[in-house]
Amino acid sequence: MTGTRQTDPMQWVHMVPELAFLAASSPVIGKPEQSKPFVCEQHNGAWTPVFGKLFLENKEQISFYGRMALELAFLLNSLPAHDVKKYLNRIWVACARSAARWWKIFGGPVENCPERWVEALAADRLPDMEWLQQVCQQQLSSVFQVGNDPQVFSGQTENVNDFCQWVQRVWPYLGSSDVLMAEGGDERLGLNPQTHQNRYGCTYSPSVTGGQYSSSTASSPSLHAFNAVEKCRLGLVREMLVQPPEVPLLALEADTKVFLAQYYGVEKPDNCILAPSGTDSVLAALALSLVVNPAVGVVLAGVEETGSGVPLATQGRHFASTTALGFRVRKSEKISGFPAGTQLVTAPLRTENGELNSRQNIFHICQQQIHKAIQAGQRVLLYLLDTSKTGQLVPDMQVVQALCHTYPGQIDVVVDACQARLMPERIKAYLQRGWAVMVTGSKFYTGPAFCGALLLPEAWRQRLDHAVLPSGLVAYFNQAEWPACKATASLNNGFNLGLLLRWVGACAEIKRFSDVPATEKIHRLGQFLGGIRHILEQDQTIELLPDTFAKRSALPDAWDQQQTIFSFLINGGGNSGMTPVLNLEECRQLHVWLKQDISGYLPFGCPDSVYQIMARNYQLGQPVAVPYAQVRGQMAGALRISVSARHISGSDMPTGMAYQTYLDQEIQNVQYVMEKISLILRYWPFLQKAEEKAASAQSENVVDVEAEVLLPVAL
């Protein structure tokens, strides 16, 4: 939003991407002579927000009142008149809490807080009920101008106890979509108060610009996905106004499992375990393997190119300092109920020179470790990466099949398909082999980060019929996320709404991608990959890692036979103090600068074209550590440009744009990425000094505040 005065609210509501769904559902009116920020009036039989002077002239508070008014009109228009009258207090609380929680994270300074009640309604703790009822009555009288329309309040029959009980039950589930999606995960999920980004540099507000090539790590949601989330959230609120929240939340949980089961060919929806991330899925897989034998040995090839928390999770240890359900834990400490003796053995994906390890070497390492584990009386949990962070399939299918044949009935195979860069038919084939499969909707499919699932073959699902799960899983999972059985009754009986909404966004992307005809997928993917490869191969600044993508078995119209992750090293350019090839820390710094406007760091007198390029923001996959001889004993950093389902479906394509135009723009953006990398290397000393100066100034303003105690979420 630019400017200081917005006299056309209809124009404004269509300028804010995250309000697109609400804006399309209700007309709006502006009355500059009106003193109140907004009121709701009926026009042509529909409730309509009417914005007044305070809204039209206060830029900082426009988003607060705008989203509250639009959401209020949506709920008023979607409920029968008798429910509107009966549950008017509930409707106001739902809309006010949503706006208040949005303001707390995204709004302006505290002193500019739009209303005195914002802080209380944004808090995790319940407000005083008597105070809340008074505020409801005051605000409703203002919003509906009761003196002019007393009929609005006639017939309110809800008693005080029912209202108070309703508030207590729905309080954790009320909030704006971008706030709720940032909940229900470990600390990687949380938003930085300055940048409003999570630890992967992504937001939960819709991304409406190109330059998103980070699907090997995480992505900000497209407007298409965000609108699906917003539609779902508002539908949940509408249902929770008139019935217990458990009813619509259970239905959403079931719908998500049905979608995944149908898409991936899972035998039953109940064979899907929803998980906040791929790493959480690792805990679930280990727990199910322990049901067969309390002594498990884990074999993981390519551990250096899995999630950073996976090595800890494979041993039944906390992989972060906060769990998905908000429990504070000690990272690396054993999770209650998991045996202390679970050991992880690994086979490196790459040699000391950075070359890919041979298939034979990986087979021999895995076979040796599996033999030792079985001789020690352990069951083996063997991981197959399909694919790794740089797009490698390790160990390949033939190796895993040979190992299972050598040790029949003694190996559990889990396929880490969290990158999701494979056709659903291949996941179905894995399941039919009796192998469990971990997937996410937030990497190739670019759904909101994080959303994972563990898909179970029927034999794994049946283990739960006589299982006792580790007690520590109560900090990570709810009952509804697992199959319904006696073993899962020990888990929480709440709901992870953030996870469910992220899956809604991911499912919207999956459906959009699946709707593209198979031959068109192959054509678009080939065109995009060819354009990117041409740019990268012509660039002297980088060194592409060898493309040794393992060929998959033949399938009709297979789009997953090509490498969709381009990994490359960065040449230092001869700058003093830099390694010939950027090491991991230098590459991480470059990755940060790529997604920032750093034009202000440049020295005076640079050409305008340089300022324009350095002002652009590009999101690439996080650097991967790669062994490399030229970095003086350190690890090199490999950047990744990743093609995603979104690039093929055009789900983030502006309305009315032809797909070819969109694709040409995305290929051109890759060229701009490489130009920015080249300029960053040229001006590295200036950028580094400016960065150090900014960091120094920021540290002087840091206030040491004791961290708030993190309590378990409401169940």
PDB file of C-alpha atoms in Angstrom, residues 373-517:
ATOM      1  CA  ALA A 373      23.165 -54.894  13.077  1.00  0.00           C
ATOM      2  CA  ILE A 374      21.397 -58.168  12.363  1.00  0.00           C
ATOM      3  CA  GLN A 375      24.193 -60.140  13.990  1.00  0.00           C
ATOM      4  CA  ALA A 376      23.655 -57.962  17.076  1.00  0.00           C
ATOM      5  CA  GLY A 377      19.950 -58.904  17.148  1.00  0.00           C
ATOM      6  CA  GLN A 378      18.693 -55.634  15.740  1.00  0.00           C
ATOM      7  CA  ARG A 379      16.028 -54.927  13.153  1.00  0.00           C
ATOM      8  CA  VAL A 380      17.325 -52.638  10.417  1.00  0.00           C
ATOM      9  CA  LEU A 381      15.578 -49.455   9.372  1.00  0.00           C
ATOM     10  CA  LEU A 382      17.021 -48.635   5.933  1.00  0.00           C
ATOM     11  CA  TYR A 383      16.440 -45.269   4.268  1.00  0.00           C
ATOM     12  CA  LEU A 384      16.229 -44.721   0.519  1.00  0.00           C
ATOM     13  CA  LEU A 385      16.520 -41.060  -0.519  1.00  0.00           C
ATOM     14  CA  ASP A 386      14.351 -40.261  -3.517  1.00  0.00           C
ATOM     15  CA  THR A 387      15.761 -37.644  -3.812  1.00  0.00           C
ATOM     16  CA  SER A 388      18.506 -35.881  -1.837  1.00  0.00           C
ATOM     17  CA  LYS A 389      19.035 -32.120  -1.499  1.00  0.00           C
ATOM     18  CA  THR A 390      20.922 -32.045  -4.796  1.00  0.00           C
ATOM     19  CA  GLY A 391      18.481 -34.370  -6.529  1.00  0.00           C
ATOM     20  CA  GLN A 392      20.316 -37.698  -6.149  1.00  0.00           C
ATOM     21  CA  LEU A 393      18.615 -41.072  -5.674  1.00  0.00           C
ATOM     22  CA  VAL A 394      20.608 -43.020  -3.075  1.00  0.00           C
ATOM     23  CA  PRO A 395      20.935 -45.916  -2.672  1.00  0.00           C
ATOM     24  CA  ASP A 396      19.279 -46.815  -5.967  1.00  0.00           C
ATOM     25  CA  MET A 397      16.411 -49.252  -6.209  1.00  0.00           C
ATOM     26  CA  GLN A 398      18.554 -52.222  -7.252  1.00  0.00           C
ATOM     27  CA  VAL A 399      20.805 -51.806  -4.214  1.00  0.00           C
ATOM     28  CA  VAL A 400      17.848 -51.719  -1.810  1.00  0.00           C
ATOM     29  CA  GLN A 401      16.189 -54.692  -3.476  1.00  0.00           C
ATOM     30  CA  ALA A 402      19.416 -56.686  -3.266  1.00  0.00           C
ATOM     31  CA  LEU A 403      19.799 -55.906   0.434  1.00  0.00           C
ATOM     32  CA  CYS A 404      16.189 -56.888   1.184  1.00  0.00           C
ATOM     33  CA  HIS A 405      16.681 -60.126  -0.756  1.00  0.00           C
ATOM     34  CA  THR A 406      19.855 -60.905   1.194  1.00  0.00           C
ATOM     35  CA  TYR A 407      18.182 -60.301   4.571  1.00  0.00           C
ATOM     36  CA  PRO A 408      14.491 -61.228   4.052  1.00  0.00           C
ATOM     37  CA  GLY A 409      12.068 -60.056   6.734  1.00  0.00           C
ATOM     38  CA  GLN A 410      14.760 -58.280   8.738  1.00  0.00           C
ATOM     39  CA  ILE A 411      14.762 -54.857   7.072  1.00  0.00           C
ATOM     40  CA  ASP A 412      12.200 -52.073   7.197  1.00  0.00           C
ATOM     41  CA  VAL A 413      12.588 -49.717   4.241  1.00  0.00           C
ATOM     42  CA  VAL A 414      11.536 -46.088   4.478  1.00  0.00           C
ATOM     43  CA  VAL A 415      11.629 -44.016   1.301  1.00  0.00           C
ATOM     44  CA  ASP A 416      12.462 -40.372   1.979  1.00  0.00           C
ATOM     45  CA  ALA A 417      10.529 -38.793  -0.889  1.00  0.00           C
ATOM     46  CA  CYS A 418      10.163 -35.458   0.914  1.00  0.00           C
ATOM     47  CA  GLN A 419      11.441 -33.609  -2.161  1.00  0.00           C
ATOM     48  CA  ALA A 420       8.407 -35.153  -3.963  1.00  0.00           C
ATOM     49  CA  ARG A 421      10.178 -34.979  -7.342  1.00  0.00           C
ATOM     50  CA  LEU A 422       8.639 -38.194  -8.578  1.00  0.00           C
ATOM     51  CA  MET A 423       5.386 -39.349 -10.074  1.00  0.00           C
ATOM     52  CA  PRO A 424       2.702 -40.568  -7.646  1.00  0.00           C
ATOM     53  CA  GLU A 425       2.714 -43.933  -9.405  1.00  0.00           C
ATOM     54  CA  ARG A 426       6.257 -44.522  -8.134  1.00  0.00           C
ATOM     55  CA  ILE A 427       5.194 -43.864  -4.554  1.00  0.00           C
ATOM     56  CA  LYS A 428       2.343 -46.341  -5.010  1.00  0.00           C
ATOM     57  CA  ALA A 429       4.888 -48.887  -6.264  1.00  0.00           C
ATOM     58  CA  TYR A 430       7.072 -48.308  -3.192  1.00  0.00           C
ATOM     59  CA  LEU A 431       4.067 -48.892  -0.938  1.00  0.00           C
ATOM     60  CA  GLN A 432       3.164 -52.086  -2.794  1.00  0.00           C
ATOM     61  CA  ARG A 433       6.656 -53.378  -1.998  1.00  0.00           C
ATOM     62  CA  GLY A 434       5.837 -52.958   1.685  1.00  0.00           C
ATOM     63  CA  TRP A 435       8.006 -49.852   2.063  1.00  0.00           C
ATOM     64  CA  ALA A 436       6.809 -46.799   4.002  1.00  0.00           C
ATOM     65  CA  VAL A 437       7.147 -43.442   2.225  1.00  0.00           C
ATOM     66  CA  MET A 438       7.735 -39.954   3.626  1.00  0.00           C
ATOM     67  CA  VAL A 439       6.359 -37.094   1.518  1.00  0.00           C
ATOM     68  CA  THR A 440       5.858 -33.366   1.886  1.00  0.00           C
ATOM     69  CA  GLY A 441       3.647 -30.868   0.112  1.00  0.00           C
ATOM     70  CA  SER A 442       6.068 -28.007   0.692  1.00  0.00           C
ATOM     71  CA  LYS A 443       9.061 -28.743  -1.533  1.00  0.00           C
ATOM     72  CA  PHE A 444       8.470 -29.620  -5.217  1.00  0.00           C
ATOM     73  CA  TYR A 445       4.772 -28.805  -4.817  1.00  0.00           C
ATOM     74  CA  THR A 446       5.580 -25.450  -3.102  1.00  0.00           C
ATOM     75  CA  GLY A 447       2.845 -25.623  -0.494  1.00  0.00           C
ATOM     76  CA  PRO A 448       3.394 -23.525   2.641  1.00  0.00           C
ATOM     77  CA  ALA A 449       6.349 -24.793   4.698  1.00  0.00           C
ATOM     78  CA  PHE A 450       6.087 -27.185   6.563  1.00  0.00           C
ATOM     79  CA  CYS A 451       3.679 -30.048   5.833  1.00  0.00           C
ATOM     80  CA  GLY A 452       4.662 -33.695   5.813  1.00  0.00           C
ATOM     81  CA  ALA A 453       3.137 -37.151   5.870  1.00  0.00           C
ATOM     82  CA  LEU A 454       4.239 -40.741   6.404  1.00  0.00           C
ATOM     83  CA  LEU A 455       2.388 -43.092   4.042  1.00  0.00           C
ATOM     84  CA  LEU A 456       2.078 -46.643   5.367  1.00  0.00           C
ATOM     85  CA  PRO A 457       1.738 -49.961   3.585  1.00  0.00           C
ATOM     86  CA  GLU A 458      -0.946 -52.072   5.201  1.00  0.00           C
ATOM     87  CA  ALA A 459       1.574 -54.284   7.016  1.00  0.00           C
ATOM     88  CA  TRP A 460       3.001 -51.230   8.779  1.00  0.00           C
ATOM     89  CA  ARG A 461      -0.472 -49.965   9.638  1.00  0.00           C
ATOM     90  CA  GLN A 462      -1.363 -53.321  11.226  1.00  0.00           C
ATOM     91  CA  ARG A 463       1.559 -52.991  13.632  1.00  0.00           C
ATOM     92  CA  LEU A 464      -0.452 -50.357  15.477  1.00  0.00           C
ATOM     93  CA  ASP A 465      -3.078 -52.943  16.377  1.00  0.00           C
ATOM     94  CA  HIS A 466      -0.730 -54.369  19.015  1.00  0.00           C
ATOM     95  CA  ALA A 467       1.642 -51.466  19.611  1.00  0.00           C
ATOM     96  CA  VAL A 468       2.555 -49.182  22.465  1.00  0.00           C
ATOM     97  CA  LEU A 469       3.933 -45.928  21.117  1.00  0.00           C
ATOM     98  CA  PRO A 470       6.788 -44.039  22.825  1.00  0.00           C
ATOM     99  CA  SER A 471       5.265 -41.697  25.382  1.00  0.00           C
ATOM    100  CA  GLY A 472       7.348 -38.755  24.151  1.00  0.00           C
ATOM    101  CA  LEU A 473       5.399 -38.616  20.879  1.00  0.00           C
ATOM    102  CA  VAL A 474       2.710 -36.753  22.814  1.00  0.00           C
ATOM    103  CA  ALA A 475       4.869 -33.641  22.374  1.00  0.00           C
ATOM    104  CA  TYR A 476       4.818 -34.021  18.582  1.00  0.00           C
ATOM    105  CA  PHE A 477       1.526 -35.525  17.405  1.00  0.00           C
ATOM    106  CA  ASN A 478      -2.227 -35.467  17.951  1.00  0.00           C
ATOM    107  CA  GLN A 479      -4.442 -38.532  17.760  1.00  0.00           C
ATOM    108  CA  ALA A 480      -6.246 -37.317  14.652  1.00  0.00           C
ATOM    109  CA  GLU A 481      -3.002 -37.190  12.669  1.00  0.00           C
ATOM    110  CA  TRP A 482      -2.453 -40.945  13.144  1.00  0.00           C
ATOM    111  CA  PRO A 483      -4.633 -43.948  12.283  1.00  0.00           C
ATOM    112  CA  ALA A 484      -7.527 -44.399  14.687  1.00  0.00           C
ATOM    113  CA  CYS A 485      -6.634 -47.244  17.044  1.00  0.00           C
ATOM    114  CA  LYS A 486      -5.929 -48.036  20.688  1.00  0.00           C
ATOM    115  CA  ALA A 487      -2.187 -47.361  20.317  1.00  0.00           C
ATOM    116  CA  THR A 488      -2.702 -43.737  19.288  1.00  0.00           C
ATOM    117  CA  ALA A 489      -5.158 -42.973  22.114  1.00  0.00           C
ATOM    118  CA  SER A 490      -2.184 -41.906  24.226  1.00  0.00           C
ATOM    119  CA  LEU A 491      -1.495 -38.953  21.913  1.00  0.00           C
ATOM    120  CA  ASN A 492      -3.035 -35.511  22.331  1.00  0.00           C
ATOM    121  CA  ASN A 493      -6.693 -35.052  21.488  1.00  0.00           C
ATOM    122  CA  GLY A 494      -6.234 -31.577  20.028  1.00  0.00           C
ATOM    123  CA  PHE A 495      -5.645 -30.400  16.460  1.00  0.00           C
ATOM    124  CA  ASN A 496      -2.677 -28.867  14.682  1.00  0.00           C
ATOM    125  CA  LEU A 497      -4.591 -26.299  12.646  1.00  0.00           C
ATOM    126  CA  GLY A 498      -1.420 -24.731  11.253  1.00  0.00           C
ATOM    127  CA  LEU A 499      -0.407 -28.084   9.771  1.00  0.00           C
ATOM    128  CA  LEU A 500      -3.861 -28.690   8.319  1.00  0.00           C
ATOM    129  CA  LEU A 501      -3.994 -25.267   6.660  1.00  0.00           C
ATOM    130  CA  ARG A 502      -0.515 -25.733   5.194  1.00  0.00           C
ATOM    131  CA  TRP A 503      -1.673 -29.032   3.729  1.00  0.00           C
ATOM    132  CA  VAL A 504      -4.720 -27.276   2.259  1.00  0.00           C
ATOM    133  CA  GLY A 505      -2.377 -24.942   0.386  1.00  0.00           C
ATOM    134  CA  ALA A 506      -0.187 -27.858  -0.706  1.00  0.00           C
ATOM    135  CA  CYS A 507      -3.168 -29.889  -1.928  1.00  0.00           C
ATOM    136  CA  ALA A 508      -4.298 -26.916  -4.019  1.00  0.00           C
ATOM    137  CA  GLU A 509      -0.868 -26.864  -5.695  1.00  0.00           C
ATOM    138  CA  ILE A 510      -0.853 -30.651  -6.194  1.00  0.00           C
ATOM    139  CA  LYS A 511      -4.286 -30.536  -7.829  1.00  0.00           C
ATOM    140  CA  ARG A 512      -3.288 -27.627 -10.069  1.00  0.00           C
ATOM    141  CA  PHE A 513      -0.197 -29.563 -11.174  1.00  0.00           C
ATOM    142  CA  SER A 514      -2.098 -32.821 -11.716  1.00  0.00           C
ATOM    143  CA  ASP A 515      -4.625 -30.984 -13.914  1.00  0.00           C
ATOM    144  CA  VAL A 516      -1.894 -30.200 -16.465  1.00  0.00           C
ATOM    145  CA  PRO A 517      -2.002 -32.927 -19.172  1.00  0.00           C
TER     146      PRO A 517
END
